Coordinates of C-alpha atoms and ligand atoms in Angstrom, one line a residue:
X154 CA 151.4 107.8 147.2
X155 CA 147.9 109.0 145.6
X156 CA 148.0 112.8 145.6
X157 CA 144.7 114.5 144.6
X158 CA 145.9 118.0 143.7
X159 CA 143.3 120.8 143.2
X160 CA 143.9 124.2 141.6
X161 CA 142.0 125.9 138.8
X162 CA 144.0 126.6 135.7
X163 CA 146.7 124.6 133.6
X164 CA 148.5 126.0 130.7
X165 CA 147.8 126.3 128.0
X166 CA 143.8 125.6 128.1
X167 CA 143.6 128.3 130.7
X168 CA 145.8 130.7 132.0
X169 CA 146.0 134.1 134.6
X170 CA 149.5 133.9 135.6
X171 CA 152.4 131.4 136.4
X172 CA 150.0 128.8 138.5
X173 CA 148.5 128.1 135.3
X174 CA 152.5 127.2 134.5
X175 CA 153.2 125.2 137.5
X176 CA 149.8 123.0 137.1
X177 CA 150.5 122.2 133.6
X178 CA 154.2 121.0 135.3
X179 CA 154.3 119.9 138.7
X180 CA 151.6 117.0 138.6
X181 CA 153.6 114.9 135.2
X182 CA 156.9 116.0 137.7
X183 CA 155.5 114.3 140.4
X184 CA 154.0 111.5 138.5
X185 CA 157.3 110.8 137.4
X186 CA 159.0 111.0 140.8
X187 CA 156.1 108.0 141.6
X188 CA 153.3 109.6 142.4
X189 CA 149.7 108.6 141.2
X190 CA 148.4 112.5 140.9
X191 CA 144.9 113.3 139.8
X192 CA 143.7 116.5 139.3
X193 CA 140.7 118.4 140.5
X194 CA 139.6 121.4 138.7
X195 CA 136.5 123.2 138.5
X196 CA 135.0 122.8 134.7
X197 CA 135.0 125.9 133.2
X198 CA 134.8 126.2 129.2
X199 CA 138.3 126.2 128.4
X200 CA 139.0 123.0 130.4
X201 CA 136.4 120.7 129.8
X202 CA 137.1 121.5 125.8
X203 CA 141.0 121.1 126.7
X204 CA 140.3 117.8 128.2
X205 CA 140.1 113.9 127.0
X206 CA 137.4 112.0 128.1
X207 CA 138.1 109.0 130.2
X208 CA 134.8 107.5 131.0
X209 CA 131.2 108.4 132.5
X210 CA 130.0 111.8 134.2
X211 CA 129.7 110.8 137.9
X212 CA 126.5 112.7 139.8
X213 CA 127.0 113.5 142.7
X214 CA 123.6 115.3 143.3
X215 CA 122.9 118.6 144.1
X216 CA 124.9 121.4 146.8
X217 CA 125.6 125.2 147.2
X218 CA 122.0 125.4 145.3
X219 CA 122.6 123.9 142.4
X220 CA 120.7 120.8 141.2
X221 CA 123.3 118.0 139.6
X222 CA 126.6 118.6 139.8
X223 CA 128.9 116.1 138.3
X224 CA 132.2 115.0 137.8
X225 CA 133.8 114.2 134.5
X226 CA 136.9 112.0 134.7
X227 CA 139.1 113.2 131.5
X228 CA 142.8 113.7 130.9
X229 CA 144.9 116.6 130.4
X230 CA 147.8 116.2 128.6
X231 CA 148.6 112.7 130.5
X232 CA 147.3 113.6 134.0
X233 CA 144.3 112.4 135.2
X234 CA 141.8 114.8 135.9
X235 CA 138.2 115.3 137.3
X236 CA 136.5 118.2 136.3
X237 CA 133.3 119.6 138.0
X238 CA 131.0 120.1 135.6
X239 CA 128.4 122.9 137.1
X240 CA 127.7 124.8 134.5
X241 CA 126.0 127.7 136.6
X242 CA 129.3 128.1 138.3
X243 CA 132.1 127.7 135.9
X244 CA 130.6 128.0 132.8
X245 CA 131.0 131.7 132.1
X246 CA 133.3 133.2 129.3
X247 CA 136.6 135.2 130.2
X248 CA 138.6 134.9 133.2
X249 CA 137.6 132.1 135.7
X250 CA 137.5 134.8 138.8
X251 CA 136.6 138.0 137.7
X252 CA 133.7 139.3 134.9
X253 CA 134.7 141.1 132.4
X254 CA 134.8 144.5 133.5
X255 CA 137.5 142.9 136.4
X256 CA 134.9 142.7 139.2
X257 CA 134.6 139.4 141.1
X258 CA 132.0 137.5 140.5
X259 CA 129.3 137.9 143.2
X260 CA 129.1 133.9 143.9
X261 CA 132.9 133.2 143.9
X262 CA 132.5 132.0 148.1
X263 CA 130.3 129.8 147.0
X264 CA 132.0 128.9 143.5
X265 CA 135.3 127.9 145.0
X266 CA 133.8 126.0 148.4
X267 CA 132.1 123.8 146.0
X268 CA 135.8 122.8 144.7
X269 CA 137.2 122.2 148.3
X270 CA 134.4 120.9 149.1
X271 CA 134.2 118.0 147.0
X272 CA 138.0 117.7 147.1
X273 CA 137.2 116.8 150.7
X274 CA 134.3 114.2 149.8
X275 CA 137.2 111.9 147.9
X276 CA 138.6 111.2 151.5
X277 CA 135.7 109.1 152.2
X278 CA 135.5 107.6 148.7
X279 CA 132.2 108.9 147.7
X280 CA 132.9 109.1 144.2
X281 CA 135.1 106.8 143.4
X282 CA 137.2 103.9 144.9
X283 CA 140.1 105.7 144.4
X284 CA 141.1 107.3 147.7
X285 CA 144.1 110.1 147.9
X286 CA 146.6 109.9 150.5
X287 CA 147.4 113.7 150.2
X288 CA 145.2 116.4 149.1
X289 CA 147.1 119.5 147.8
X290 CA 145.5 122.6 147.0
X291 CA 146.9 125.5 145.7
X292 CA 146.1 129.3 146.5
X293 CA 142.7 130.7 148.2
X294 CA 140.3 128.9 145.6
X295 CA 141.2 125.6 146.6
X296 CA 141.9 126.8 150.5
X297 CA 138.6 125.9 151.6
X298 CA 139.8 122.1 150.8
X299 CA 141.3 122.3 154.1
X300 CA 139.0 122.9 156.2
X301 CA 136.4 120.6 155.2
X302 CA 139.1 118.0 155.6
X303 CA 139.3 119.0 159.2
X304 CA 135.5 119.1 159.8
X305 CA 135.3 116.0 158.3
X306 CA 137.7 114.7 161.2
X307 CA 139.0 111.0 162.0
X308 CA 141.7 109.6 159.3
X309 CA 142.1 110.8 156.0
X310 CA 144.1 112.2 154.0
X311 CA 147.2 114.5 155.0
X312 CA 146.8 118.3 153.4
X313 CA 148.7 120.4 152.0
X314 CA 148.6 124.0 150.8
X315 CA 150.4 125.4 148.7
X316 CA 150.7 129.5 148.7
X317 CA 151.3 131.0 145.5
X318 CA 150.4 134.8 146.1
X319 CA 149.7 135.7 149.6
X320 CA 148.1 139.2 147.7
X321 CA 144.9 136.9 147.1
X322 CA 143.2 135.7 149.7
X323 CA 140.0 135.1 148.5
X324 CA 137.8 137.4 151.2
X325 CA 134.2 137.8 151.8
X326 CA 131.6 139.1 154.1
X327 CA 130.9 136.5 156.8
X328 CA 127.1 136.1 155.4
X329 CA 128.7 133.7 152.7
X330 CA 129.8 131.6 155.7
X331 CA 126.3 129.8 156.2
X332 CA 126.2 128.8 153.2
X333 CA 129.5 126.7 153.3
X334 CA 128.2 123.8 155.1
X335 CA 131.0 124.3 157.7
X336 CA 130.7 123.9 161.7
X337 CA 129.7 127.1 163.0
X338 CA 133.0 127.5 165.5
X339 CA 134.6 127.0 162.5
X340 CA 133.9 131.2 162.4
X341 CA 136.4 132.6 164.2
X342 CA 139.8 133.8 165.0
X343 CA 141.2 130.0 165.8
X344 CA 139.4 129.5 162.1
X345 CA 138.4 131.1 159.1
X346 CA 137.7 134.3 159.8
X347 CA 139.7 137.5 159.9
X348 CA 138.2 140.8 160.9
X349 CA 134.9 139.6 161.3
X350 CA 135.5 138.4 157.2
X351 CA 135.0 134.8 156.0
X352 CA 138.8 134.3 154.5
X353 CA 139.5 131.3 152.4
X354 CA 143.5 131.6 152.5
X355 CA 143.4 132.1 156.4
X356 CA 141.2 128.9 155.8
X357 CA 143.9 127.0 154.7
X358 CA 146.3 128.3 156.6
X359 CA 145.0 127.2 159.6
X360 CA 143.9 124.0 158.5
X361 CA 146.6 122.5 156.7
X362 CA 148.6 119.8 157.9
X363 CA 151.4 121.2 156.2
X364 CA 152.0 125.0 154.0
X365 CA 154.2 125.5 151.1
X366 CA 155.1 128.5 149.4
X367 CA 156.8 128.7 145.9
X368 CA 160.5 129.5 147.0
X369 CA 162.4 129.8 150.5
X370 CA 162.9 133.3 150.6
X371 CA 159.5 134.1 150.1
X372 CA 158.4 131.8 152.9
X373 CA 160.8 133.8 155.9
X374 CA 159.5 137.2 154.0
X375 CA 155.8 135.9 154.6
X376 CA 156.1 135.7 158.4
X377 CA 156.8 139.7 158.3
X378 CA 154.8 142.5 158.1
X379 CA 155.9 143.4 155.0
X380 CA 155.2 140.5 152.9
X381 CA 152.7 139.1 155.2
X382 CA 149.1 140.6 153.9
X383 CA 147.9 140.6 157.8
X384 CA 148.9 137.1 157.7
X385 CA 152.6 137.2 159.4
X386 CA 151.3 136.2 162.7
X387 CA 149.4 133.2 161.8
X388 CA 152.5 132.2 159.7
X389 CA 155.0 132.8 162.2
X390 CA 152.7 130.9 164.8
X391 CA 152.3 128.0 162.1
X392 CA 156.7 128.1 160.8
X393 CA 156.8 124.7 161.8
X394 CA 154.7 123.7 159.3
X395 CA 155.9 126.2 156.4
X396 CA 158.5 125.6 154.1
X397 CA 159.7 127.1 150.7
X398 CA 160.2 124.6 147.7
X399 CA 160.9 126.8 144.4
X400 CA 158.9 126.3 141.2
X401 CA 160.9 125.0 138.3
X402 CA 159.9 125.5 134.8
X403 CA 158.9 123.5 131.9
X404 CA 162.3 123.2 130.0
X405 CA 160.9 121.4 127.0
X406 CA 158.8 124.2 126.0
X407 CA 161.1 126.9 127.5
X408 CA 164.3 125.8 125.5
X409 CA 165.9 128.2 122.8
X410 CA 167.3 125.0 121.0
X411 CA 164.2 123.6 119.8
X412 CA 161.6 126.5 121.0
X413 CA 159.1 126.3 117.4
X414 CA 157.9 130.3 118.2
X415 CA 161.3 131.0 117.5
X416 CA 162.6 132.1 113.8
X417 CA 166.2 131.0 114.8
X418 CA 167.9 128.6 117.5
X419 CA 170.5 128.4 119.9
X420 CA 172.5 127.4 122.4
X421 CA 174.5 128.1 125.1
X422 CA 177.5 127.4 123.0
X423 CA 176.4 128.5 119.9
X424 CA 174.9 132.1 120.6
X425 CA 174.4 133.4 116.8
X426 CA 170.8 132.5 116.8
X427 CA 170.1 134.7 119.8
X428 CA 171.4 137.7 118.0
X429 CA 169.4 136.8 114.7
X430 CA 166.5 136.7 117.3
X431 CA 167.3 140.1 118.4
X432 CA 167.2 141.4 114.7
X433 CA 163.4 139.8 114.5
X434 CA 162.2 141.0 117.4
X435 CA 163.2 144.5 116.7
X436 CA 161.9 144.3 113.1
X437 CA 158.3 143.3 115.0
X438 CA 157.9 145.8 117.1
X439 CA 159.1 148.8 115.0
X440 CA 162.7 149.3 117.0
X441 CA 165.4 150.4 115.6
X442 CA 168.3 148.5 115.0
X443 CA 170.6 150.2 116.7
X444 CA 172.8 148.3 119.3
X445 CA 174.5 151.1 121.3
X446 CA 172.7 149.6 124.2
X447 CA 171.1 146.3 125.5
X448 CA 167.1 145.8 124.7
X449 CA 165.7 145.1 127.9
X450 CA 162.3 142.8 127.5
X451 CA 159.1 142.4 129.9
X452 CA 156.6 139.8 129.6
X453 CA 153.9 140.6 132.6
X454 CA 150.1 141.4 134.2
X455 CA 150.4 145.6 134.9
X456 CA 150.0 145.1 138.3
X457 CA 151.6 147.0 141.4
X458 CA 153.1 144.3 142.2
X459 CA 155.1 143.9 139.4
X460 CA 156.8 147.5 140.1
X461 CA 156.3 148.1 136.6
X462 CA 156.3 151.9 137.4
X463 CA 159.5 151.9 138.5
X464 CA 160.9 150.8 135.5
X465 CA 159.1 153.7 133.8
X466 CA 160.4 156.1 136.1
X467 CA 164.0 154.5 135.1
X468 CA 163.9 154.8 131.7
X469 CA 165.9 157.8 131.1
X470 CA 168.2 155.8 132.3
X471 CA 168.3 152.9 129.5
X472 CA 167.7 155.4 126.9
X473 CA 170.2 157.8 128.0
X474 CA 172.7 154.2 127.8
X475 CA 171.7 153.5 123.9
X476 CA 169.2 150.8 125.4
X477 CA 165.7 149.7 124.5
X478 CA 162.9 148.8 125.8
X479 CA 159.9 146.1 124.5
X480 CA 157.3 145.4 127.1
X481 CA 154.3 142.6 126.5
X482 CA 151.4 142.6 129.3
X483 CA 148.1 143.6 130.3
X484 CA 146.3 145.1 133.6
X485 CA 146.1 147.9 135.2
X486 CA 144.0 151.0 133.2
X487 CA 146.4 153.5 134.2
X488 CA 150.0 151.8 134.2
X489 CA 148.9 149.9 130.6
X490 CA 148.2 154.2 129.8
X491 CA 151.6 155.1 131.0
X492 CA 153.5 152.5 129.2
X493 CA 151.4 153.5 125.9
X494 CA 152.9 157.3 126.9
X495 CA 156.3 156.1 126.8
X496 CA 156.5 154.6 123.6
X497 CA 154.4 157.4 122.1
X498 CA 157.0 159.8 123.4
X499 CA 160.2 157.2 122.4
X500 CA 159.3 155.5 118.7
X501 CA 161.9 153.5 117.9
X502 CA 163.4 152.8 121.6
X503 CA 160.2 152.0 124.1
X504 CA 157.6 148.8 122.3
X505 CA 154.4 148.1 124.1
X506 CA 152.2 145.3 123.2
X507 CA 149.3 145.1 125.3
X508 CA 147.3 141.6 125.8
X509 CA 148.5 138.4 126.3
X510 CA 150.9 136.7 123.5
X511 CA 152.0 133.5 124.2
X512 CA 154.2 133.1 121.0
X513 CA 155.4 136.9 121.1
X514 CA 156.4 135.9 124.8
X515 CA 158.6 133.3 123.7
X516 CA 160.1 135.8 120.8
X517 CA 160.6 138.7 123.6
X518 CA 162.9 136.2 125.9
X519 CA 165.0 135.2 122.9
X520 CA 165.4 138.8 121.5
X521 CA 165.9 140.3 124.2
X522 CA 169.3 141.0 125.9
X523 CA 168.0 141.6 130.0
X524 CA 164.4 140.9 131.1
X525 CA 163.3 143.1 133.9
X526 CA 161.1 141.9 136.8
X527 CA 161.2 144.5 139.6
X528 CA 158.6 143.1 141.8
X529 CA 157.6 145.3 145.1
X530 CA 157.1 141.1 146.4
X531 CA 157.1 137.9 143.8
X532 CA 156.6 134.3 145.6
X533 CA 158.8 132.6 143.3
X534 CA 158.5 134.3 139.5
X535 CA 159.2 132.5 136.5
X536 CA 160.1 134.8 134.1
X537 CA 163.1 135.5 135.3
X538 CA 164.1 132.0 135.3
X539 CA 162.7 132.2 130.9
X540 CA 165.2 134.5 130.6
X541 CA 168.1 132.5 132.4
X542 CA 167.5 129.8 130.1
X543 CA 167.3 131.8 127.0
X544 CA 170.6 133.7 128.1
X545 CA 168.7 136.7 128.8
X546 CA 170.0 138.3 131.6
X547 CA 167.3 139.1 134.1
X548 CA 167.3 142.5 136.4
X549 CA 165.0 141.9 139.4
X550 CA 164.7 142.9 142.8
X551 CA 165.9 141.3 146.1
X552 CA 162.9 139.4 146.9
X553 CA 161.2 136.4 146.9
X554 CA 161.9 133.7 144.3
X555 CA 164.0 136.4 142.2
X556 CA 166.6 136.7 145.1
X557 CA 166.8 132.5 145.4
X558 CA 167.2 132.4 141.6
X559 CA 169.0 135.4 140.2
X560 CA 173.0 136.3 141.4
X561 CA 174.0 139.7 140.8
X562 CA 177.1 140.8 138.8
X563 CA 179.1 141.7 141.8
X564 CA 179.7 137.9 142.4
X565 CA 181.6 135.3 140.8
X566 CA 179.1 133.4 140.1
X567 CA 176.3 136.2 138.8
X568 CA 173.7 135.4 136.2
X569 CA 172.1 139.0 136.0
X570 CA 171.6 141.7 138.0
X571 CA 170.4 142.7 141.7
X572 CA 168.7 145.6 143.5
X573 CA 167.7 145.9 146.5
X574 CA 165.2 148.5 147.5
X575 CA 161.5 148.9 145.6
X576 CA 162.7 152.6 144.0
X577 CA 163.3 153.9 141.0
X578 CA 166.7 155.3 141.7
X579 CA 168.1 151.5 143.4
X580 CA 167.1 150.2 139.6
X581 CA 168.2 153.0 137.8
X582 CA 171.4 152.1 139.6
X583 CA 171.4 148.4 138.6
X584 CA 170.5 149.5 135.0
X585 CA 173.5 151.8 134.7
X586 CA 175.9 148.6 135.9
X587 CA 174.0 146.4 133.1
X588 CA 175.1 149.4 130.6
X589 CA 178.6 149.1 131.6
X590 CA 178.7 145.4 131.7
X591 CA 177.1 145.2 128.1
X592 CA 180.0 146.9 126.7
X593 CA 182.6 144.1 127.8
X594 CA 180.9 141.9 125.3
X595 CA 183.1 138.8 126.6
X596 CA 182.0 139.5 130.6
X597 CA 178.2 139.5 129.2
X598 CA 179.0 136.1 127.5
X599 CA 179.7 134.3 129.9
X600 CA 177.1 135.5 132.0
X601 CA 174.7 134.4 129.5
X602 CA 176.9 130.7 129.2
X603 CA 176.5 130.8 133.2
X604 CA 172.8 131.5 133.4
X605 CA 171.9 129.3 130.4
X606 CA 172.9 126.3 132.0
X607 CA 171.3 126.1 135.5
X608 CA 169.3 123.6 136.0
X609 CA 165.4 125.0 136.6
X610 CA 163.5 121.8 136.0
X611 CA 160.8 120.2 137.8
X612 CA 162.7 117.3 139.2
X613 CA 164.0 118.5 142.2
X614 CA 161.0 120.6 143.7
X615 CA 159.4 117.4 143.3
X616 CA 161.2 115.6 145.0
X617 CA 161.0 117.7 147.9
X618 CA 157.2 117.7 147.5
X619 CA 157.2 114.1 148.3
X620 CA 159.5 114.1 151.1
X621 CA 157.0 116.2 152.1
X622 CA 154.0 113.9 151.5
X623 CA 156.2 111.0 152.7
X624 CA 156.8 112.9 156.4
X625 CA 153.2 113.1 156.7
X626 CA 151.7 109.6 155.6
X627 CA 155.4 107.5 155.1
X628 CA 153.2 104.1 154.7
X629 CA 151.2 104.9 151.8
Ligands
LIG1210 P1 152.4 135.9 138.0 O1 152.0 134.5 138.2 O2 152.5 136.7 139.3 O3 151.8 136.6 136.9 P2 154.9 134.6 137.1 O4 156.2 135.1 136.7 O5 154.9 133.5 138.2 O6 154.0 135.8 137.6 O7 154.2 133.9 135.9 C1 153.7 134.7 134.8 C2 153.5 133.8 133.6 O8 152.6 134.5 132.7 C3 154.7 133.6 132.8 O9 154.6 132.3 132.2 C4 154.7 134.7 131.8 O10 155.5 134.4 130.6 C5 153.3 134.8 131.5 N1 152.8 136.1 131.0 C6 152.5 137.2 131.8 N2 152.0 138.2 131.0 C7 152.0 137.7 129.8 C8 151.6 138.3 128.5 N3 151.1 139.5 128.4 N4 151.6 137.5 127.4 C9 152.1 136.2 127.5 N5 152.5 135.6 128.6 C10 152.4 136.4 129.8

């Protein structure tokens, strides 16, 4: 089964959020399950100096206005990749879709139909004699992949997409749409565009042979209203089609027994190291030590998404309990402001670190005793399942990938805590059962035991990948 799998960021080379985490993962997983995976990536700095070279720069000429585009065949980590190497597209500092005061770039139609584009051109070989079977492209950058597979018509490859955040869709006014090379009844409703816009996710979902998203609650809260992002109709017309297979996470790197950020180890069995974590972390961001209360942790972008602001709104609650709070991430102006207020106003309880800390991530799901993710939506979320494995007992809201991952308290078999509604008061109320909880030291135990060991790794989603891939070509 040759997959050609197209995205635009692998961790650690280059990161905005967790599809950097799941590109760096999925591709070895599937390799592994028997798949020959190649990657196609667009070559911006941080990946071409990430890369190993595997041979010559292929030209393939000149399109979307630029002279010689090529493509460099290199490796990345052990997967194959090709990256496109147009400098006037990709070869800008900072963040691979946005400028550095967080505007899009003005060219990004045209930047990331170049990458579906040529994904599209492998299906007749042009570059190369290696010929996918599947192409799989992940979120609106490489959505347009899709649909020049489908103007390309006859047999070729089967596609899949693969929705990560239905919040980015990748619009733009329907003047970029000449430009794409596309059939012109490929502009309109039974197409690409929505509300008279050229959309590259609507792109995708209309064109692929077959949509993922990153876990199954997320994919039946997609075909609503609520979740959808104008897309529910499309989705719920298309539910054959759409299925949920969660993301796993990359439990060599993400392991508290061997993790080499960490100042101390641990295990599941042997939980002493976790607390000599806690002391560090404490120590590094100025709180105190004292343990009245749990020290609930936060590793993510300030977005709305994120419901960040509720957990601001419920911190009288933690504080009030003897808790803590240590919150790593970057965004939003005004929520980044408001979470600078809080620890102005609570030295010694509240810890903000603003940016983007790899290392300090690792140190905040090992010190911490809870990790809060109180999405308004999350497609799958991996931080929540960090903190499982590091015994770190996640508070998140009842949606998306953090209701298929995270059992609350009430049950049996809970590994953290649950709240339903997207207000403060719902997590205030969660917090205050965590405060209880923490003070039956053997009842949090084996919680912790319990979450630490479920099994998040990459094997199984990959295997249901290709079923997947095997339903749609099962002779290759
Ligand atoms: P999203 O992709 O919506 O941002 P995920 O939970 O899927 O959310 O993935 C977020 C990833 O980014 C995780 O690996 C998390 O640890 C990491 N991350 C987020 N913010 C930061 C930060 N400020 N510093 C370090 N890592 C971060």
């Amino acid at each position: 089964m040759r997959v050609l799998y197209v995205s635009t960021e692998v961790h650690p080379a280059l990161k905005t959020g967790g599809l950097a985490d799941v590109n760096a993962a999925l591709p070895p997983a599937l390799a592994a399950a028997g798949a020959d995976v190649r990657m196609l990536l667009p070559g911006f700095p941080a990946l071409l100096e990430a890369a190993t070279a595997q041979g010559a720069r292929i030209d393939i000429g000149a399109a979307f206005g630029i002279e010689s585009i090529g493509l460099v065949p290199c490796r990345i980590g052990a997967t194959p990749v090709w990256l496109i190497d147009a400098p006037t597209f990709f070869a800008r500092s900072g963040n691979p879709y946005v400028d550095g005061d967080g505007r899009d770039w003005p060219d990004n139609a045209a930047r990331f139909a170049l990458l579906g584009w040529i994904a599209a051109r492998f299906a007749d070989g042009g570059f190369d004699a290696w010929r996918p079977d599947i192409v799989h492209s992940h979120d609106w950058h490489a959505g347009l992949a899709c649909a020049y597979l489908r103007a390309r018509g006859g047999a070729g490859p089967g596609s899949v997409f693969t929705i990560h955040n239905l919040g980015y869709q990748g619009q733009f006014d329907a003047t970029a749409f000449a430009a794409l090379g596309l059939p012109d009844h490929f502009f309109s409703m039974h197409g690409l565009e929505f509300h008279g816009k050229l959309n590259f996710m609507k792109a995708a979902l209309f064109y692929a042979d077959r949509i993922t998203t990153v876990s199954p609650t997320y994919a039946r809260e997609i075909q609503g209203a609520e979740h959808g992002f104008g897309m529910e109709g499309l989705l719920r017309s298309r539910a054959g089609a759409l299925s949920g297979i969660l993301n796993g996470i990359a439990t060599d790197e993400w392991n508290p027994q061997t993790d080499r950020h960490l100042g101390a180890r641990y295990s599941a069995d042997q939980l002493r190291g976790k607390a000599a974590c806690g002391d560090a972390l404490r120590a590094e961001l100025g709180l105190t030590s004292d343990k009245r209360g749990p020290l609930l942790g936060v590793v993510s972008r300030l977005t709305p998404q994120k419901g960040l602001d509720l957990l601001l709104e419920a911190l009288p609650v933690l504080l009030a309990g003897g808790g803590q709070c240590a919150l790593l991430g970057s965004g939003d102006a005004a929520l980044e402001a408001a979470w600078l207020g809080a620890a102005a106003a609570h030295p010694g309880s509240v810890a903000v670190k603003l940016g983007y800390d790899e290392a300090l991530a690792h140190r905040l799901f090992a010190g911490s005793d809870m990790i809060a993710v109180p999405s308004r939506f999350e497609p799958c979320g991996l931080t929540q399942m960090y903190g499982l494995r590091y015994g770190t007992l996640p508070l998140v809201r009842r949606t998306g990938g953090l209701a298929d991952t995270v059992i609350d308290a009430a049950s049996e078999h809970a590994n953290g805590f649950v709240f339903e509604a997207a207000l403060s008061a719902d997590l205030g109320a969660a917090l205050q059962r965590a405060l209880a909880l923490w003070q039956q030291a053997k009842l949090w135990q084996a919680m912790q035991r319990r979450a630490m060991q479920a099994d998040f790794g990459w094997a199984a989603s990959a295997g249901r990948y290709m079923t997947l891939y095997r339903e749609l070509r099962p002779h290759a």
